[in-house]
Short mmCIF file of C-alpha atoms in Angstrom, two decimals:
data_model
loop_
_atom_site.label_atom_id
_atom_site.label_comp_id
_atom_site.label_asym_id
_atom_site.label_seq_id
_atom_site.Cartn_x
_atom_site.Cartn_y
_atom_site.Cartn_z
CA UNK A 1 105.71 141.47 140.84
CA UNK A 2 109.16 140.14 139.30
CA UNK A 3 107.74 136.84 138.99
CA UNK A 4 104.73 138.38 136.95
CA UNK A 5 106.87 139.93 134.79
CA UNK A 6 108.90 137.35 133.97
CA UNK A 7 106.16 134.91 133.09
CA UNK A 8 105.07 137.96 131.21
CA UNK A 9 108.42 138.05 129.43
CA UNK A 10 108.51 134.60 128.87
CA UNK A 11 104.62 134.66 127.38
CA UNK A 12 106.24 137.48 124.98
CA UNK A 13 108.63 135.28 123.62
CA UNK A 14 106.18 132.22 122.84
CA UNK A 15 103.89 134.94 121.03
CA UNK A 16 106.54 136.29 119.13
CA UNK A 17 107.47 132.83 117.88
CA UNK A 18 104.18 131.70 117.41
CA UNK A 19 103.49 134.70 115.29
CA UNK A 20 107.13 134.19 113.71
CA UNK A 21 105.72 130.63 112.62
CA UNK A 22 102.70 131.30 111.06
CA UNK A 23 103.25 132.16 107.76
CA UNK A 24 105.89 129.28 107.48
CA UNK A 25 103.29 127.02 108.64
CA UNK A 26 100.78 128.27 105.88
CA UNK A 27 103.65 127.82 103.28
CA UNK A 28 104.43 123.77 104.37
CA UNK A 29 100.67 123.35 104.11
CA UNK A 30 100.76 124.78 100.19
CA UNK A 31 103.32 122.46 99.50
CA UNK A 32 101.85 119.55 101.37
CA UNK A 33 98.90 120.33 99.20
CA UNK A 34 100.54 121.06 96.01
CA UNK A 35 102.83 117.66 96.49
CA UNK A 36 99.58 115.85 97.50
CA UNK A 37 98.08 116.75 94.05
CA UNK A 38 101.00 116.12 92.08
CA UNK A 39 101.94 112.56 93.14
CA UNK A 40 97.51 111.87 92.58
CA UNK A 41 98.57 113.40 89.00
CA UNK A 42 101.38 110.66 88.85
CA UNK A 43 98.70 107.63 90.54
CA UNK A 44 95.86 108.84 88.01
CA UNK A 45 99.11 108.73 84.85
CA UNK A 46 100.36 104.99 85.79
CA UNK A 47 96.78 103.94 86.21
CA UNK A 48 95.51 104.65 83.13
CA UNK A 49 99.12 104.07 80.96
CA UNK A 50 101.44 101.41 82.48
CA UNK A 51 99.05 99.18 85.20
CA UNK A 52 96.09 99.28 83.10
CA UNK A 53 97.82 96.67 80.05
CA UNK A 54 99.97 95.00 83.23
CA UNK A 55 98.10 92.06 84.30
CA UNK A 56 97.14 90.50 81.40
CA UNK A 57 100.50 90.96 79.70
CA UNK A 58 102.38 88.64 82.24
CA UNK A 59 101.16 85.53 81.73
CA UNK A 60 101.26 85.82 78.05
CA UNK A 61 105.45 86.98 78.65
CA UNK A 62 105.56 84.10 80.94
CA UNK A 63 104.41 81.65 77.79
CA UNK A 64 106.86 83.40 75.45
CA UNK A 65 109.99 82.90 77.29
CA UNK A 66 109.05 79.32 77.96
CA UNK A 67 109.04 79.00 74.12
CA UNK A 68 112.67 80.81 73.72
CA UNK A 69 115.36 78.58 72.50
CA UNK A 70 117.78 81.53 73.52
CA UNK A 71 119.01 84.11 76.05
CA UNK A 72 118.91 86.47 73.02
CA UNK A 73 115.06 85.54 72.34
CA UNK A 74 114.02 85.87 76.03
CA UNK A 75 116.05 89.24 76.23
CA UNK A 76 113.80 90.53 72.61
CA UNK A 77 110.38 89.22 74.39
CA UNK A 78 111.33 90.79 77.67
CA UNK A 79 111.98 94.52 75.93
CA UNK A 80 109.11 93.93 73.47
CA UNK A 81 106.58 93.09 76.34
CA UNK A 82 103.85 95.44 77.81
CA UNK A 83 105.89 95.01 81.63
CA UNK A 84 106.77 98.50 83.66
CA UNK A 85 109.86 100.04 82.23
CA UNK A 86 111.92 98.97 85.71
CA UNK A 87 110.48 95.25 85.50
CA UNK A 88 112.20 94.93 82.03
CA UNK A 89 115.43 96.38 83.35
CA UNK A 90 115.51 93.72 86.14
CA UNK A 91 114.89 90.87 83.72
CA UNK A 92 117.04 92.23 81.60
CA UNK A 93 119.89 92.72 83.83
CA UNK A 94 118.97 88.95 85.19
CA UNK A 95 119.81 87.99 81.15
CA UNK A 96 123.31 90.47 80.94
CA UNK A 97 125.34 88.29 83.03
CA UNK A 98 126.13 84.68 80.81
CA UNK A 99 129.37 84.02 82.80
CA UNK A 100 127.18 83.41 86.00
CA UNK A 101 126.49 80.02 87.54
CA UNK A 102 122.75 79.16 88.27
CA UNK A 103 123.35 80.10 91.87
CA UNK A 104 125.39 83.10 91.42
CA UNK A 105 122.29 84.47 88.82
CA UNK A 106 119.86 83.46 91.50
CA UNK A 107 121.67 85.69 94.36
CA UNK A 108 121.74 88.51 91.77
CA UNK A 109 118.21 87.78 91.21
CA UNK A 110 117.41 88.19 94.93
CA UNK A 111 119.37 91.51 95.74
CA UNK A 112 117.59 93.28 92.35
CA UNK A 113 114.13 92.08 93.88
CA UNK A 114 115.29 93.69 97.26
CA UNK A 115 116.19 96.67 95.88
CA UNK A 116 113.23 96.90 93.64
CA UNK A 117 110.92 96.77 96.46
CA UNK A 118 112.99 99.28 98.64
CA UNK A 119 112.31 101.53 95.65
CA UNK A 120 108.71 100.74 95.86
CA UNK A 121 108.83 101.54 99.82
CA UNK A 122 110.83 104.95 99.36
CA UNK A 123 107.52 105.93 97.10
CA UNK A 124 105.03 104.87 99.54
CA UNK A 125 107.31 106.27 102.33
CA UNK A 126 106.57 110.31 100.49
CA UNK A 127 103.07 109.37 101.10
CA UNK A 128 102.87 108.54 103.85
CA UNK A 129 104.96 111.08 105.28
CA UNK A 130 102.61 113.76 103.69
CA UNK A 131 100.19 111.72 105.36
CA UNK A 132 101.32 112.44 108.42
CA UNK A 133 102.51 115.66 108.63
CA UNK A 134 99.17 117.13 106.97
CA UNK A 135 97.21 117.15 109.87
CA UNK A 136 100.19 118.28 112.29
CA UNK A 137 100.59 121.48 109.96
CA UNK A 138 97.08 122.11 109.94
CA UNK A 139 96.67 121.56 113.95
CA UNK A 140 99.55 124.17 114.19
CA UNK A 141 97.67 126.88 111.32
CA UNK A 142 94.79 126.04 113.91
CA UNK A 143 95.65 127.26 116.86
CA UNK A 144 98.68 129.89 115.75
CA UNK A 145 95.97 132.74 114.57
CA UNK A 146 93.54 131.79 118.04
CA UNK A 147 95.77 133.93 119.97
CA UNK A 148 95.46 136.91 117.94
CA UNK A 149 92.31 136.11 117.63
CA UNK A 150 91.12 136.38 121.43
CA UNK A 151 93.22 139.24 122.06
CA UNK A 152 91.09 140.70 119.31
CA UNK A 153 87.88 139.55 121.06
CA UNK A 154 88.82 140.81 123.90
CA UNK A 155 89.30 144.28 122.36
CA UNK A 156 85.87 144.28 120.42
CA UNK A 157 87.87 144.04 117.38
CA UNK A 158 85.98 141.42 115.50
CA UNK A 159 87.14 142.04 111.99
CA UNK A 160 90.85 140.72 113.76
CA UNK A 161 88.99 138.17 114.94
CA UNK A 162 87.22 136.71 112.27
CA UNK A 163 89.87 136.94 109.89
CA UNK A 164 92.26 134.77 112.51
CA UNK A 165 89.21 132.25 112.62
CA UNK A 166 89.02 132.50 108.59
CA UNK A 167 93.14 131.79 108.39
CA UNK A 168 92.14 128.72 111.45
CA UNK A 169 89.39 127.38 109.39
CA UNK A 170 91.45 127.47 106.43
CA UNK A 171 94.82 125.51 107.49
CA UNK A 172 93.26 122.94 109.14
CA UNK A 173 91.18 122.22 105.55
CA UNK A 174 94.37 122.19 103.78
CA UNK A 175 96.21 119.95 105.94
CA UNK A 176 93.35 117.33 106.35
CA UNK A 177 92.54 117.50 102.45
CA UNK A 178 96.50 116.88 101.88
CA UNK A 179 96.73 114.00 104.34
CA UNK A 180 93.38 112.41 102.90
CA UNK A 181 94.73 112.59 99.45
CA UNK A 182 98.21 111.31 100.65
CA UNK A 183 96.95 108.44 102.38
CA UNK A 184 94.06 107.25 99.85
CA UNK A 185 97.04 107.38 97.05
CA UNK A 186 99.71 105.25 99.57
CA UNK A 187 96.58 102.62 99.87
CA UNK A 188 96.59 102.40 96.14
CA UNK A 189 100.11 102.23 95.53
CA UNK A 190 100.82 99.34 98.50
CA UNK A 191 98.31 97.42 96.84
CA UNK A 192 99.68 97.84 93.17
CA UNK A 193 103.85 97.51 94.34
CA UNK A 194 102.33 94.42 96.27
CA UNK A 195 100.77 92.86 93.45
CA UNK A 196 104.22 94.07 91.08
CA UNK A 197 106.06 92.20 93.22
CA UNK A 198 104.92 88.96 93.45
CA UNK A 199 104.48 89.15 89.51
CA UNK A 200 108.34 90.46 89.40
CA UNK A 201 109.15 87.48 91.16
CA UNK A 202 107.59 85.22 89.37
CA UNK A 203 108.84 86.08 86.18
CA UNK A 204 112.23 86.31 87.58
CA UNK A 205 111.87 82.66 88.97
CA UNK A 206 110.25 81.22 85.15
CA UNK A 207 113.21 83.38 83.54
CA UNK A 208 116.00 82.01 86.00
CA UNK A 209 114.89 78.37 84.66
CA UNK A 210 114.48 78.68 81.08
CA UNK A 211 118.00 80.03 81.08
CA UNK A 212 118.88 76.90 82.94
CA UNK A 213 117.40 74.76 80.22
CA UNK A 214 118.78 76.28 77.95
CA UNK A 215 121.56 76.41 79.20
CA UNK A 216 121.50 72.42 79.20
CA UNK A 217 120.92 72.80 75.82
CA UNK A 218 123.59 74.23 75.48
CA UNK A 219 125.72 71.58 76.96
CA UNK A 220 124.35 68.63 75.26
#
């Protein structure tokens, strides 16, 4: 008998946690969702402002700064051209630094490309994340309101019942919808910082050597 009842205890104590949980469980979901809509917001706003005049813009940048005679013209193509806002910046910060040697300005170049696509990765990473915790969430709203639930059936109380199946029902669409949306958005966004990358690069690589011609130039 005092084994019963302290499995009984015990049982108490999971129930009263589980119950403690639920509505905290049902509040990370919201903002799972919520986050999940804003960052498609964000996808949807880059898509159709920033990416959209992207491609075609680089190559044309790439034959303007072969044509500069100057740091000073390459830095007034760079902030006039259709690039991303933190692709000028790096370019620009490549141009700020006159009292470097070729190598020095090439191990600059490097550490701004590694930190460029760390920033890239901490974006994907939220996505992920969401990704990933969505269905977790929703597996816990799942199965949190089944106990009430049976105890309910097990009383003939079905209007207990169905509303714990209704709250079950509910989570578990929230958390999948959030994941979906999470992970459809970090498959877009891997393929766009991919493709921003090796772009980056190269126009960090054509703007290192012009400024080594002209730095020649310069010399002669």
């Amino acid at each position: 008998m005092k084994g019963e009842e302290s499995v009984f205890g015990l049982s108490d104590i999971l129930r009263a946690i589980s119950d403690g949980m639920e509505k905290p469980v049902v509040i990370i979901l919201i903002i799972l969702m919520a986050a999940s809509v804003f960052m498609l917001g964000r996808l949807f706003a880059e898509a159709v402002g920033e990416r959209r005049k992207l491609r075609p813009e680089l190559p044309k940048l790439l034959d303007r700064l072969r044509a500069c005679e100057s740091v000073e013209e390459m830095r007034s193509e760079i902030t006039c051209s259709g690039l991303l806002r933190r692709q000028k910046a790096l370019l620009l910060e490549l141009t700020g630094h006159s009292e470097l040697t070729p190598p020095m300005r090439e191990a600059m170049a490097a550490q701004l490309l590694d930190a460029e696509e760390e920033h890239w990765r901490g974006i994907v990473r939220l996505t992920d994340l969401i990704a990933r915790l969505g269905p977790m969430f929703g597996l816990l709203g799942t199965l949190i309101p089944l106990g009430p639930g049976i105890i309910a059936l097990g009383n003939g109380d079905t209007f207990t019942l169905s509303r714990s199946l209704l709250t079950a029902f509910d989570t578990t669409v929230a958390g999948l919808l959030a994941a979906a949306v999470a992970a459809v958005i970090s498959a877009v966004r891997r393929r766009w910082y991919r493709r921003s990358e090796s772009e980056l690069e190269t126009a960090a690589e054509c703007l290192l050597e012009n400024m080594k011609l002209v730095g020649r130039e310069k010399d002669a």
